[in-house]
């Protein structure tokens, strides 16, 4: 179903001063809507998918690319706190045991890296996915249990001092998290074909169940726009590339298709002008970052990211939130993209 916009006509105003005031308000609203993006986009890149093979790329609003951090272990979720520090979920493979374990890195605006928390996971082997931060600088992290047949997921909460606690659980493999304006946390359960909503107190309800998705389709990335609409990237299990979508759920739950024909879209992020950025992370080709205008038209913002095997492309996206700009790195030219054979969706 195509997205449509309907504008209701209002009664003509008789009072000139009131009409002028209304016109000024409309003009101000339009100025806000057309506000250009002034902060940089950050993307986690899987790279070689090996220990130390990942990175964080930084993109200016015009698309100039540089490397913000490198030699990371399978970076996934990225988010800024209120002080402008970038938090990154990383997962390390123990070459002796074959088990995964995870840590959250904290990268200061000058690029200095420290370990914010070593994650205590649900089993001997677990994988970190998306990460979000609330207005009080609490960090929320989704973790997949690699020993569970459904890769059941746990959401952990980390206080600003790094103290870890369990916030909620999901029955299946989860990739994406997003906060709404009321502080509710949404989690996309790919395996269970369900989007769950958690209140600030941790109470879980179903926001959208399996009936909202095609039988072989699951939700992956999540992001809210400024109007309270939830955008959801979906992937089709075992399908050739090019059949995936971005769905939009209005605040009342009404569902529509915002974009289709995508190749394994994962992370989503909105800039201040209302443009939606989407990370495509194919398994056997380099990935792209797409930019969608509010009307749904799109361009390729960045291409040829990552490697051509092993889910090496961009995974999650976030915009710099702090007022002071992060110091620029020297631009790194993107690698030349290769023609894409269509893969099986990644883990």
Coordinates of C-alpha atoms in Angstrom, one line a residue:
X1 CA 0.0 0.0 0.0
X2 CA 1.4 3.4 -1.0
X3 CA 1.8 6.1 1.5
X4 CA -0.5 9.0 1.0
X5 CA -0.9 12.4 2.6
X6 CA -4.2 14.2 3.0
X7 CA -4.6 17.8 4.1
X8 CA -8.0 18.9 5.4
X9 CA -9.2 22.3 4.2
X10 CA -10.2 24.7 6.9
X11 CA -12.8 27.5 6.9
X12 CA -11.6 30.9 5.6
X13 CA -10.6 33.3 8.3
X14 CA -12.4 36.6 8.5
X15 CA -10.1 38.5 10.9
X16 CA -7.0 39.7 9.1
X17 CA -4.7 40.0 12.1
X18 CA -5.6 36.4 13.2
X19 CA -5.1 35.2 9.6
X20 CA -1.6 36.8 9.5
X21 CA -0.8 35.3 12.9
X22 CA -1.9 31.9 11.6
X23 CA 0.2 32.4 8.4
X24 CA 3.2 33.1 10.6
X25 CA 2.7 30.0 12.6
X26 CA 2.4 27.9 9.4
X27 CA 5.6 29.5 8.0
X28 CA 7.4 28.7 11.2
X29 CA 6.2 25.1 11.1
X30 CA 7.3 24.8 7.5
X31 CA 10.7 26.2 8.4
X32 CA 11.1 23.6 11.1
X33 CA 10.1 20.8 8.7
X34 CA 12.6 22.0 6.1
X35 CA 15.4 22.4 8.7
X36 CA 18.6 21.1 7.1
X37 CA 20.6 18.4 8.9
X38 CA 23.5 19.9 10.8
X39 CA 25.0 16.9 12.6
X40 CA 26.9 13.9 11.4
X41 CA 25.7 10.4 10.8
X42 CA 27.6 7.5 12.4
X43 CA 27.4 3.9 11.1
X44 CA 28.6 0.6 12.6
X45 CA 30.5 -1.4 9.9
X46 CA 31.0 -5.1 10.4
X47 CA 34.0 -5.2 8.1
X48 CA 35.7 -8.6 8.2
X49 CA 33.2 -9.8 10.8
X50 CA 36.3 -11.0 12.8
X51 CA 37.7 -9.8 16.1
X52 CA 39.1 -6.3 15.4
X53 CA 37.7 -6.2 11.9
X54 CA 34.9 -3.7 12.5
X55 CA 34.7 0.1 12.5
X56 CA 32.5 3.2 13.0
X57 CA 32.3 5.5 10.0
X58 CA 31.3 9.1 10.2
X59 CA 29.4 11.0 7.5
X60 CA 28.9 14.8 7.2
X61 CA 25.5 16.0 6.0
X62 CA 26.8 16.3 2.4
X63 CA 28.1 12.7 2.7
X64 CA 31.9 13.1 3.2
X65 CA 33.1 9.9 4.9
X66 CA 35.8 9.4 7.5
X67 CA 36.7 6.7 10.0
X68 CA 35.8 7.6 13.6
X69 CA 36.9 4.3 15.2
X70 CA 38.5 1.1 14.0
X71 CA 39.7 -2.3 15.0
X72 CA 36.4 -3.1 16.8
X73 CA 35.0 -6.5 17.5
X74 CA 31.7 -6.9 15.5
X75 CA 30.2 -3.5 16.3
X76 CA 26.5 -3.3 16.2
X77 CA 24.3 -0.8 18.2
X78 CA 25.4 2.8 18.3
X79 CA 24.0 5.7 20.3
X80 CA 25.0 9.0 21.9
X81 CA 24.5 10.1 25.5
X82 CA 23.7 13.7 26.4
X83 CA 27.4 14.6 26.8
X84 CA 28.2 13.6 23.2
X85 CA 29.9 10.2 24.0
X86 CA 29.3 7.5 21.5
X87 CA 28.4 4.1 22.9
X88 CA 29.0 1.0 20.8
X89 CA 27.9 -2.6 21.4
X90 CA 30.7 -5.0 20.5
X91 CA 30.9 -8.8 20.5
X92 CA 34.2 -10.8 20.8
X93 CA 34.7 -14.5 19.8
X94 CA 36.8 -16.5 22.1
X95 CA 39.0 -18.5 19.7
X96 CA 39.6 -21.2 22.3
X97 CA 36.0 -21.9 23.4
X98 CA 34.2 -20.7 20.3
X99 CA 31.9 -18.7 22.5
X100 CA 30.8 -15.1 22.0
X101 CA 30.9 -12.4 24.8
X102 CA 30.2 -8.7 24.7
X103 CA 31.2 -5.3 25.9
X104 CA 29.9 -1.8 25.5
X105 CA 32.5 0.7 24.5
X106 CA 32.4 4.4 25.3
X107 CA 34.1 6.7 22.7
X108 CA 34.6 10.3 23.7
X109 CA 34.2 13.1 21.2
X110 CA 38.0 13.2 20.7
X111 CA 38.0 9.4 19.8
X112 CA 39.3 8.1 23.2
X113 CA 37.9 4.7 23.8
X114 CA 37.1 3.1 27.2
X115 CA 35.1 0.1 28.2
X116 CA 31.8 1.3 29.7
X117 CA 30.6 -2.2 30.7
X118 CA 31.6 -5.8 30.2
X119 CA 28.2 -7.5 29.6
X120 CA 27.1 -10.4 31.8
X121 CA 25.0 -12.4 29.3
X122 CA 22.2 -14.9 29.6
X123 CA 24.4 -17.9 28.8
X124 CA 28.0 -19.0 28.0
X125 CA 27.7 -17.5 24.5
X126 CA 25.7 -14.4 23.5
X127 CA 25.7 -11.7 20.8
X128 CA 25.1 -8.0 21.2
X129 CA 22.8 -6.2 18.8
X130 CA 21.1 -2.8 19.1
X131 CA 21.7 -0.2 21.8
X132 CA 19.7 2.9 22.8
X133 CA 20.1 5.5 25.5
X134 CA 17.3 7.3 27.3
X135 CA 17.1 11.0 28.4
X136 CA 18.7 10.1 31.7
X137 CA 21.7 8.4 30.1
X138 CA 20.6 4.9 30.9
X139 CA 21.8 2.4 28.3
X140 CA 19.5 -0.3 26.9
X141 CA 21.0 -3.2 25.1
X142 CA 19.5 -6.2 23.2
X143 CA 21.4 -9.4 23.6
X144 CA 20.8 -12.7 21.7
X145 CA 21.3 -16.0 23.5
X146 CA 23.4 -18.1 21.1
X147 CA 22.7 -21.3 23.1
X148 CA 18.9 -21.0 22.8
X149 CA 17.3 -22.7 19.7
X150 CA 15.3 -19.5 19.0
X151 CA 18.2 -17.2 20.0
X152 CA 15.9 -15.7 22.7
X153 CA 16.8 -12.2 23.6
X154 CA 17.3 -10.2 26.8
X155 CA 17.2 -6.4 27.2
X156 CA 19.7 -5.2 29.7
X157 CA 19.7 -1.8 31.3
X158 CA 22.9 -0.1 32.4
X159 CA 22.9 2.9 34.7
X160 CA 25.2 5.8 33.9
X161 CA 27.8 4.2 36.3
X162 CA 27.7 1.0 34.3
X163 CA 25.6 -1.1 36.8
X164 CA 23.7 -3.8 34.8
X165 CA 20.2 -5.1 35.4
X166 CA 17.7 -7.1 33.4
X167 CA 14.9 -4.9 31.9
X168 CA 12.9 -7.4 29.8
X169 CA 12.9 -10.6 27.7
X170 CA 11.9 -11.6 24.2
X171 CA 11.1 -15.1 23.0
X172 CA 13.0 -14.8 19.7
X173 CA 16.0 -13.3 18.0
X174 CA 15.9 -9.5 18.2
X175 CA 17.8 -6.8 16.3
X176 CA 16.3 -3.4 16.9
X177 CA 15.3 -1.0 19.7
X178 CA 13.6 2.4 19.7
X179 CA 12.2 4.8 22.3
X180 CA 9.0 6.8 21.6
X181 CA 8.4 10.3 23.0
X182 CA 6.8 8.9 26.1
X183 CA 9.8 6.9 27.2
X184 CA 8.4 3.5 26.1
X185 CA 10.9 1.1 24.6
X186 CA 10.0 -0.9 21.5
X187 CA 11.8 -4.1 20.5
X188 CA 11.7 -5.9 17.2
X189 CA 11.6 -9.7 17.6
X190 CA 12.6 -11.0 14.2
X191 CA 12.1 -14.6 15.1
X192 CA 8.7 -14.2 16.7
X193 CA 7.5 -11.7 14.0
X194 CA 6.4 -9.3 16.7
X195 CA 7.2 -5.8 17.9
X196 CA 6.9 -5.5 21.7
X197 CA 6.4 -2.4 23.7
X198 CA 7.9 -2.0 27.2
X199 CA 6.7 0.7 29.5
X200 CA 9.4 2.6 31.5
X201 CA 8.7 0.2 34.3
X202 CA 9.3 -2.8 32.1
X203 CA 5.7 -4.0 31.5
X204 CA 5.6 -5.8 28.1
X205 CA 2.7 -5.7 25.6
X206 CA 2.4 -6.5 21.9
X207 CA 2.4 -3.4 19.6
X208 CA 2.3 -5.4 16.3
X209 CA 2.0 -9.2 16.0
X210 CA 2.7 -11.7 13.2
X211 CA -0.4 -10.6 11.3
X212 CA 1.3 -7.3 10.6
X213 CA 4.0 -9.0 8.5
X214 CA 4.2 -11.4 5.6
X215 CA 4.5 -15.1 6.7
X216 CA 8.2 -15.3 5.9
X217 CA 9.0 -11.7 7.0
X218 CA 10.3 -10.3 10.2
X219 CA 10.9 -6.9 11.8
X220 CA 14.6 -5.8 12.2
X221 CA 15.4 -2.1 12.7
X222 CA 13.1 0.5 14.4
X223 CA 13.0 4.3 14.4
X224 CA 10.4 6.9 15.3
X225 CA 9.9 10.1 13.3
X226 CA 9.0 13.4 15.0
X227 CA 5.3 12.8 14.5
X228 CA 5.3 9.6 16.5
X229 CA 5.2 7.2 13.5
X230 CA 7.2 4.0 13.9
X231 CA 9.3 3.0 10.9
X232 CA 10.3 -0.7 10.7
X233 CA 12.7 -2.4 8.4
X234 CA 11.7 -5.9 7.5
X235 CA 13.7 -8.8 6.1
X236 CA 12.5 -12.0 4.4
X237 CA 14.1 -15.2 5.6
X238 CA 15.8 -17.2 2.9
X239 CA 14.7 -14.9 0.1
X240 CA 16.9 -13.3 -2.7
X241 CA 17.7 -9.7 -2.1
X242 CA 15.5 -6.9 -3.2
X243 CA 12.3 -8.1 -1.6
X244 CA 12.5 -6.3 1.7
X245 CA 10.5 -3.3 2.9
X246 CA 10.2 -0.4 5.3
X247 CA 6.8 -0.3 7.0
X248 CA 5.3 2.6 8.8
X249 CA 3.0 2.3 11.8
X250 CA 1.0 5.5 12.7
X251 CA 0.5 6.3 16.4
X252 CA -3.0 4.6 16.2
X253 CA -1.4 1.4 14.8
X254 CA -2.4 1.9 11.2
X255 CA 0.1 0.1 9.0
X256 CA 1.4 1.2 5.5
X257 CA 4.3 0.4 3.3
X258 CA 6.8 3.3 3.1
X259 CA 9.4 1.7 0.8
X260 CA 9.9 -1.7 -0.9
X261 CA 12.4 -3.5 -3.1
X262 CA 15.2 -3.1 -0.5
X263 CA 18.1 -5.5 0.1
X264 CA 18.2 -6.5 3.8
X265 CA 17.6 -3.2 5.5
X266 CA 18.6 -3.1 9.1
X267 CA 19.4 0.1 11.1
X268 CA 17.2 3.2 10.7
X269 CA 17.8 6.8 11.8
X270 CA 16.1 10.1 11.2
X271 CA 17.9 13.4 10.7
X272 CA 16.6 16.8 11.9
X273 CA 14.9 17.5 8.6
X274 CA 12.8 14.3 8.7
X275 CA 14.9 12.3 6.2
X276 CA 15.1 8.6 7.0
X277 CA 18.5 6.8 6.6
X278 CA 18.6 3.1 6.1
X279 CA 21.5 0.7 6.4
X280 CA 21.5 -2.2 3.9
X281 CA 23.6 -5.1 5.1
X282 CA 23.7 -7.9 2.5
X283 CA 25.7 -11.0 3.3
X284 CA 27.7 -11.4 0.1
X285 CA 27.9 -7.8 -1.2
X286 CA 29.1 -4.5 0.1
X287 CA 26.4 -2.5 1.8
X288 CA 24.8 0.9 1.2
X289 CA 23.2 3.6 3.3
X290 CA 20.0 4.9 1.6
X291 CA 18.4 8.3 2.3
X292 CA 14.6 8.7 2.0
X293 CA 12.9 12.0 1.9
X294 CA 9.7 12.4 3.8
X295 CA 7.7 11.8 0.6
X296 CA 9.4 8.4 0.1
X297 CA 11.8 9.3 -2.7
X298 CA 15.3 8.0 -2.1
X299 CA 18.9 8.3 -3.1
X300 CA 22.0 6.3 -2.2
X301 CA 23.8 8.3 0.5
X302 CA 26.8 6.1 0.7
X303 CA 27.8 2.9 -1.1
X304 CA 30.4 0.1 -1.2
X305 CA 30.6 -0.1 2.6
X306 CA 32.2 -3.1 4.3
X307 CA 33.4 -6.3 2.6
X308 CA 31.8 -8.5 0.1
X309 CA 31.3 -11.5 2.3
X310 CA 30.1 -12.5 5.7
X311 CA 27.6 -9.7 6.5
X312 CA 30.4 -7.1 6.4
X313 CA 28.4 -4.0 5.6
X314 CA 26.7 -1.3 7.7
X315 CA 24.4 -2.5 10.5
X316 CA 23.2 0.4 12.7
X317 CA 23.0 4.2 12.4
X318 CA 22.8 7.1 14.8
X319 CA 23.1 10.9 14.5
X320 CA 25.4 13.0 16.6
X321 CA 23.3 14.6 19.4
X322 CA 25.7 16.9 21.2
X323 CA 25.8 20.6 20.4
X324 CA 29.6 20.8 20.0
X325 CA 30.7 19.1 16.8
X326 CA 33.0 16.1 16.9
X327 CA 36.4 16.9 15.5
X328 CA 36.7 15.9 11.9
X329 CA 38.8 13.0 10.7
X330 CA 40.5 12.9 7.4
X331 CA 38.1 11.6 4.7
X332 CA 38.4 8.0 3.8
X333 CA 37.2 7.2 0.2
X334 CA 34.7 4.4 0.1
X335 CA 35.7 1.1 -1.6
X336 CA 34.4 0.4 -5.1
X337 CA 31.1 -1.5 -4.9
X338 CA 30.8 -4.9 -6.5
X339 CA 27.8 -6.4 -8.3
X340 CA 25.5 -8.0 -5.8
X341 CA 24.6 -11.7 -5.8
X342 CA 21.5 -12.1 -3.7
X343 CA 22.2 -13.6 -0.3
X344 CA 20.4 -15.4 2.5
X345 CA 19.6 -12.8 5.3
X346 CA 22.3 -12.5 7.9
X347 CA 22.1 -13.5 11.6

